[in-house]
Coordinates of C-alpha atoms in Angstrom, one line a residue:
Chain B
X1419 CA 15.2 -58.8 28.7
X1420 CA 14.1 -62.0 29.7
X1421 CA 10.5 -61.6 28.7
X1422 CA 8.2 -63.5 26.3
X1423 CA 4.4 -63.9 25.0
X1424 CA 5.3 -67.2 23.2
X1425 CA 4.6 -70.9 24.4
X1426 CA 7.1 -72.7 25.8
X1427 CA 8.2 -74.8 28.8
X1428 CA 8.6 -72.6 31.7
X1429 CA 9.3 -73.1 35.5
X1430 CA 5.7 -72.5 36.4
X1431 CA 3.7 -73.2 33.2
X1432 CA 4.6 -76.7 32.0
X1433 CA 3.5 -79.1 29.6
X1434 CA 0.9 -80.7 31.2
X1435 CA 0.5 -84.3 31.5
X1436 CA -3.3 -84.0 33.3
X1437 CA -5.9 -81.9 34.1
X1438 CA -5.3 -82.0 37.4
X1439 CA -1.1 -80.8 36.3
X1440 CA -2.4 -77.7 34.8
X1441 CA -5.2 -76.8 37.8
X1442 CA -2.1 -77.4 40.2
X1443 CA 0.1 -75.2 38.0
X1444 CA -2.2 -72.7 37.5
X1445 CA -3.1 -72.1 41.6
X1446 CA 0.6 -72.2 42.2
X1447 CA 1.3 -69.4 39.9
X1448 CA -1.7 -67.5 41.5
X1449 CA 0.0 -68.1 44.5
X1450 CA 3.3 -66.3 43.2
X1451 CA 1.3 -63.6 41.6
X1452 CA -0.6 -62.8 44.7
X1453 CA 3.1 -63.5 46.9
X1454 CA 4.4 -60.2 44.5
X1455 CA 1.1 -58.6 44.3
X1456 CA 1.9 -55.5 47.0
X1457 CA 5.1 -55.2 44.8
X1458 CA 3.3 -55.3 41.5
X1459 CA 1.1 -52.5 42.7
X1460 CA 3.4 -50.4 43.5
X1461 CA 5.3 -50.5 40.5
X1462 CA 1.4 -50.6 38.3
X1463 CA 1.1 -46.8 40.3
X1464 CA 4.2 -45.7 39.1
X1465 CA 3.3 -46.8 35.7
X1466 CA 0.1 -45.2 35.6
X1467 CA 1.3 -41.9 37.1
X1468 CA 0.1 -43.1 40.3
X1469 CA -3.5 -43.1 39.4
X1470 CA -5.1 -46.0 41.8
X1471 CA -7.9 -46.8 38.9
X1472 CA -6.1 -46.9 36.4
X1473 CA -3.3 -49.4 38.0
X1474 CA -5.7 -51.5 39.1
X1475 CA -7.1 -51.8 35.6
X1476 CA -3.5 -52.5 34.1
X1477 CA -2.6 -55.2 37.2
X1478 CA -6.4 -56.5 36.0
X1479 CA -4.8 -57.3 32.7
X1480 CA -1.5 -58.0 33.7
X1481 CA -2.7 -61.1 36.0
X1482 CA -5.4 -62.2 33.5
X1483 CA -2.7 -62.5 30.5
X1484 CA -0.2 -64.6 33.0
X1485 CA -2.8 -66.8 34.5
X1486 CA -4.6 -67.4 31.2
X1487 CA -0.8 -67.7 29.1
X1488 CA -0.9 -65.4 26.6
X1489 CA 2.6 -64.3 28.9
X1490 CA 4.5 -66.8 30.0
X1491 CA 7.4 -66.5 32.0
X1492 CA 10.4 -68.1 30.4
X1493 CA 12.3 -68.6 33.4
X1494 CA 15.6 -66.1 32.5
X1495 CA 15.2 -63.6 35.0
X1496 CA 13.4 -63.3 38.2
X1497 CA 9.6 -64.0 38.2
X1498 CA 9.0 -60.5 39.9
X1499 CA 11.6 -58.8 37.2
X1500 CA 9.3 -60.5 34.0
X1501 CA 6.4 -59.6 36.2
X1502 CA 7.5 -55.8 36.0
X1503 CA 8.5 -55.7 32.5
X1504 CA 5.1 -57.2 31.4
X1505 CA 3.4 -54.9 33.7
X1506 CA 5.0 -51.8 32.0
X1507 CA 4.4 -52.6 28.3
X1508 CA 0.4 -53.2 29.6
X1509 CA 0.6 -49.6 31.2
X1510 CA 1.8 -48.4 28.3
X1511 CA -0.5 -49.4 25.5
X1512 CA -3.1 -48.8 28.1
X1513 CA -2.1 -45.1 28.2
X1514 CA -2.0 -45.1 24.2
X1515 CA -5.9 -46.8 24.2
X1516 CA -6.3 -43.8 27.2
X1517 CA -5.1 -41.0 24.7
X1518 CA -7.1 -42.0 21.8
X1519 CA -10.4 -42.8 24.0
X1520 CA -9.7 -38.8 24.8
X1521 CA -9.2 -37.9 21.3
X1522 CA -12.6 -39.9 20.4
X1523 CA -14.3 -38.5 23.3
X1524 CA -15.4 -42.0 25.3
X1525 CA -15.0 -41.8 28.4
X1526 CA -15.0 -44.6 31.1
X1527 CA -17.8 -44.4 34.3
X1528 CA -15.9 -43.3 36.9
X1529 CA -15.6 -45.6 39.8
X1530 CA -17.3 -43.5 42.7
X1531 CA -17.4 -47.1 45.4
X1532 CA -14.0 -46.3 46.8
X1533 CA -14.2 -43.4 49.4
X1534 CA -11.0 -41.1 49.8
X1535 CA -8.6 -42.3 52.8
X1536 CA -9.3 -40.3 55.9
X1537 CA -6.5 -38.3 56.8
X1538 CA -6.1 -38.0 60.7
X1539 CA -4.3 -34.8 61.8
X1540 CA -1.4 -36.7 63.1
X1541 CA -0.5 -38.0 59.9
X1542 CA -0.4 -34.5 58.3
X1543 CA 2.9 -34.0 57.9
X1544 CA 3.6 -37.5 57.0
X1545 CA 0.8 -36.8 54.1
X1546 CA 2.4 -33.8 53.4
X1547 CA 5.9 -35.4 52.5
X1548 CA 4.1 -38.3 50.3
X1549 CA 2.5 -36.1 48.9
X1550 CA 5.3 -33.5 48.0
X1551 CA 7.4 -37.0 46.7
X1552 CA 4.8 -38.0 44.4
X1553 CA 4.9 -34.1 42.9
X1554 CA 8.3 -34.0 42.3
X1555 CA 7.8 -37.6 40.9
X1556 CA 5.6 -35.7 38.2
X1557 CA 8.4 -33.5 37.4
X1558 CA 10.2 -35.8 36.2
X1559 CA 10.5 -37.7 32.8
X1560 CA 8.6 -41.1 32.6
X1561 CA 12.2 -43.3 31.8
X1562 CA 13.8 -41.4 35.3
X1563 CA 10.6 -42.0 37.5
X1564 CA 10.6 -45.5 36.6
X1565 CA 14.4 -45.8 37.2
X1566 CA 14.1 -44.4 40.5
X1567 CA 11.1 -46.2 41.9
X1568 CA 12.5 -49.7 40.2
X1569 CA 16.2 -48.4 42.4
X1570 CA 14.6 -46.6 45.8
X1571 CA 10.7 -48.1 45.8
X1572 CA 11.4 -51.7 44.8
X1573 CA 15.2 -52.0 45.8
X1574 CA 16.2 -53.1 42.6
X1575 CA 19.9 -52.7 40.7
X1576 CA 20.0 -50.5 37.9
X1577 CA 20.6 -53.7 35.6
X1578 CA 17.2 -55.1 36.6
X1579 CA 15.5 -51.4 36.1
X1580 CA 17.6 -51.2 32.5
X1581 CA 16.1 -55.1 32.4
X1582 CA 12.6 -54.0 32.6
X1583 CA 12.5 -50.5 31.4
X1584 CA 13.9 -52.1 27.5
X1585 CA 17.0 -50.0 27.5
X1586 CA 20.6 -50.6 27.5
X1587 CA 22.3 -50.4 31.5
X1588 CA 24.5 -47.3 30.3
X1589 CA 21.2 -45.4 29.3
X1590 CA 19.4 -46.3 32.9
X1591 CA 22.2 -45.5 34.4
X1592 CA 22.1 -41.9 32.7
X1593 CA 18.2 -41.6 33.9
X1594 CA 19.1 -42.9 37.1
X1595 CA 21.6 -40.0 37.9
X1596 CA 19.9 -37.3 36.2
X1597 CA 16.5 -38.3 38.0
X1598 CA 18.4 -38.4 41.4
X1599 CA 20.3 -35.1 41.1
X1600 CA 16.8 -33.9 40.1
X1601 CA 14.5 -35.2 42.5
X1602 CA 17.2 -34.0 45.0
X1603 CA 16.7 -30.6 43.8
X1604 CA 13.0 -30.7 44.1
X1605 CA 12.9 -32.7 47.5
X1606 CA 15.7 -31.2 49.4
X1607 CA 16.9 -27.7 47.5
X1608 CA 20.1 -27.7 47.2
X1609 CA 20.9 -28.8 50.6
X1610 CA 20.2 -32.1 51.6
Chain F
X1411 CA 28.8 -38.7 56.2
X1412 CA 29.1 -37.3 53.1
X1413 CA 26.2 -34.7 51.4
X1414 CA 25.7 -37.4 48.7
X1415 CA 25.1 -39.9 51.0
X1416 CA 23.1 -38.6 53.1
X1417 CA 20.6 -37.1 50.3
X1418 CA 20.7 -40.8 49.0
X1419 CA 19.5 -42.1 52.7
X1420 CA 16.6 -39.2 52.1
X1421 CA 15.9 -40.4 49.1
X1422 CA 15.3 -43.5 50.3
X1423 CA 13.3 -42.4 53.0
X1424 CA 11.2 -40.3 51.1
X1425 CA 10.3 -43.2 49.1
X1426 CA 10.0 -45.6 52.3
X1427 CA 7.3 -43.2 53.2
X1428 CA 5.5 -43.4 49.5
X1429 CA 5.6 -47.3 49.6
X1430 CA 3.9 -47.6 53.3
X1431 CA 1.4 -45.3 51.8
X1432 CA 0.8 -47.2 49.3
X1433 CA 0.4 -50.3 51.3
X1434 CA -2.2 -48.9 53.1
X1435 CA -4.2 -48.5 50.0
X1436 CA -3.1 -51.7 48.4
X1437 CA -6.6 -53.6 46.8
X1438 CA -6.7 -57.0 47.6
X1439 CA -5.5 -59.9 44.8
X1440 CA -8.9 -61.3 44.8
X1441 CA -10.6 -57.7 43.7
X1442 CA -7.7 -56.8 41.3
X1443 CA -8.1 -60.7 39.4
X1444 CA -12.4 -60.1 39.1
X1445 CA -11.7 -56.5 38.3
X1446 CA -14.0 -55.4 35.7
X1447 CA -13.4 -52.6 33.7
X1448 CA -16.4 -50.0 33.3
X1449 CA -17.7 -50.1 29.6
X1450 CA -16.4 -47.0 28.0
X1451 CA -19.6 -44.5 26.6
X1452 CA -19.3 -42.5 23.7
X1453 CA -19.9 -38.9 24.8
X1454 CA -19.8 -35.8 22.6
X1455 CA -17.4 -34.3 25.5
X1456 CA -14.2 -34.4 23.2
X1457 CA -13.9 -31.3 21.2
X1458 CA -12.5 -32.8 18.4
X1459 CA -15.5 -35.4 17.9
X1460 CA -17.9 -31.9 18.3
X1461 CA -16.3 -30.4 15.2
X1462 CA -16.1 -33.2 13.1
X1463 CA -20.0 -34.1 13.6
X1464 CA -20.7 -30.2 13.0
X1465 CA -18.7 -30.9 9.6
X1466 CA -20.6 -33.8 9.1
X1467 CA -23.9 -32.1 9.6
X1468 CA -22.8 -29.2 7.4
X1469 CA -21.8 -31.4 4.9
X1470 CA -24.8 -33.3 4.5
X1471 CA -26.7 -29.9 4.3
X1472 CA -24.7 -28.1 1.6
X1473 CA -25.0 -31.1 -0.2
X1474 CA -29.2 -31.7 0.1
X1475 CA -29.7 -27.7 -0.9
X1476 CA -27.0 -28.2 -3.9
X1477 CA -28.7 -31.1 -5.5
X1478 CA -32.4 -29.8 -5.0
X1479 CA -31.5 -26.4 -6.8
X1480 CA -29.9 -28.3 -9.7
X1481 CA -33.4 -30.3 -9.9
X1482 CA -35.4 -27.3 -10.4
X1483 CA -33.0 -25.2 -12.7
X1484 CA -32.8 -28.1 -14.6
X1485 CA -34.0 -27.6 -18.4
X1486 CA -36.6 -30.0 -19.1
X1487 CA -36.7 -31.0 -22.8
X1488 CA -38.6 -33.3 -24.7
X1489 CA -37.0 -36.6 -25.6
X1490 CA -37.9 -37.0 -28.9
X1491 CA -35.8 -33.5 -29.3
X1492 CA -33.2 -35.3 -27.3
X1493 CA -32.8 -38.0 -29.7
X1494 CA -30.1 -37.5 -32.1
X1495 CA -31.7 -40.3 -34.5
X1496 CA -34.6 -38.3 -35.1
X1497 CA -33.3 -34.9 -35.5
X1498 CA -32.9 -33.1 -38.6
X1499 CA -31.8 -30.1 -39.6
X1500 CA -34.4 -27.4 -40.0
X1501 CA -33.1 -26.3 -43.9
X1502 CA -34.4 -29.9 -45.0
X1503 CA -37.4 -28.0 -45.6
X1504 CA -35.5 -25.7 -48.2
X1505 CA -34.5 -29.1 -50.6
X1506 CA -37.3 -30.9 -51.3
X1507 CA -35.1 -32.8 -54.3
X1508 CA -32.9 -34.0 -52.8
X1509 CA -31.4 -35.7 -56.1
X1510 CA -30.5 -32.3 -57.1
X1511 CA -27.5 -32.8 -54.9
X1512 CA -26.8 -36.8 -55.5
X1513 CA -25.2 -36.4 -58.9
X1514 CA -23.0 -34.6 -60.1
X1515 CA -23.9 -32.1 -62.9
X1516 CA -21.5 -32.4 -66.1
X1517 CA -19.6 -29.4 -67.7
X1518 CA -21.4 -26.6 -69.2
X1519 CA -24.9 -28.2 -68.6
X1520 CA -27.6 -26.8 -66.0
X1521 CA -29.1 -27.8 -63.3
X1522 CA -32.5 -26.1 -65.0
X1523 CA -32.4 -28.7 -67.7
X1524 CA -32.4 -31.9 -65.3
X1525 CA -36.0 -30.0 -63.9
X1526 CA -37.0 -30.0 -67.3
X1527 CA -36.2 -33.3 -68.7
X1528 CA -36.1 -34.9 -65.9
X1529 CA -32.7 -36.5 -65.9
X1530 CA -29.3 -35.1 -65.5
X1531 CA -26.9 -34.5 -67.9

């Protein structure tokens, strides 16, 4: 996987002859950040078991890691494919820091400045099926929800998923057709 | 078109539908980037952290009431009694010549006669 938190010459983060090299380097890869941000959200919510605090908190990290360098993208995949993998190893240990914040009993202030989305009643049934996806998501393990959102959400091959997920492409592509034959099941039934 | 292929076109419907939901929620870059994270408070809500701060506190109490009970069961002796350098042995009284026992007294001789004389045989 084409991922590194070492120093190095990189396509956007080069030695830097000036100041003024490194300030235009730095608000071009802002610019590429914020270009895949939509994506990188999507992917942070399926990380974070699509809770919209928490994702935000992980993308938070993820951005302030790239833009300050302690990640630098190496240039030997895709910036949005090093993006994702960075993004799922920050989701991760944030969900380990979670679990033992539990076990220790500290708790973070829950954000109360974000009002839930109204739901008019002609988007109930549309609400409805989102929301019956994102259960059957649940139901599933977290190595064949990340397989199928990196394959159906982000339109991704399952050698870019096995890419970011850290596991060899004959083990995504086990997940991937065990999480599909699954969510079918909990989507459709058994008939389409 | 096949059963397969079409549950793959639902599929990829189904998530079509999850990701324009999700655009319609998505925070801008600028609020993401000077995100700051709430400070997390230490609360007593985790049941584990309850028990061991009970423990703790039952600890700390076993261990006050242990060590004053030992302080006032505790024998209080007089140090010059303590001292092994000055203690002697209560039948000191008893040998007041305590030459009677340095030498050794020769055959068929009493002890009587060193009282009398004065020196030992």
């Amino acid at each position: 996987m084409a991922c590194h938190m070492t120093a190095g010459a990189t396509p956007l983060m080069n030695a830097h002859d000036t100041p003024g090299d490194a300030l235009v380097d730095h608000a071009r890869l802002a610019h590429e950040l914020e270009a895949l941000h939509p994506h990188c959200f999507g992917w942070a919510m399926a990380c974070c078991e699509r809770q919209r605090d928490v994702a935000e908190d992980v993308l938070h990290d993820v951005y302030v890691k790239v833009l300050e360098g302690s990640a630098r993208f190496d240039g030997r995949s895709t910036l949005k494919t090093w993006l994702f993998g960075v993004i799922r190893r920050t989701a991760s240990s944030h969900g380990r820091r979670e679990r033992l914040r539990a076990v220790l009993g500290m708790r973070e202030v829950s954000r109360t400045d974000r009002p839930p989305a109204a739901s008019p009643a002609d988007e109930a049934e549309r609400g409805d099926r989102v929301a019956r996806t994102r259960h059957a998501l649940t139901r599933l393990s977290a190595r064949q929800r990340q397989v199928l959102e990196l394959v159906f959400y982000h339109d991704l091959t399952i050698e870019e998923a096995a890419a970011i997920m850290n596991v060899s492409v004959g083990s995504a592509r086990v997940h991937y057709h065990r999480a599909k034959a699954r969510m079918a099941t909990l989507l459709f039934g058994d008939r389409p | 078109m096949t059963d397969p292929e079409r549950e793959h076109l639902l599929m990829r419907a189904a998530f079509e539908q999850l990701k324009s939901e999700d655009a319609r929620e998505l925070p801008p870059f600028s609020d993401v980037l000077e995100r700051r994270a709430p400070p997390a408070r230490l609360t007593f809500g985790s049941p584990l952290l309850r028990i061991a701060a009970a423990g703790v506190v039952l600890a700390a109490s076993v261990a006050t009431y242990r060590a004053v009970v030992a302080r006032e069961g505790r024998l209080e002796v007089p140090s010059d009694v303590v001292s092994l350098g000055a203690w002697r042995p209560v039948t000191d009284g008893l040998l007041p010549q305590t030459t009677l026992i340095s030498a050794t007294p020769g055959l068929g001789a009493s002890m009587l006669d060193s009282l009398t004389t004065g020196a030992l045989p």
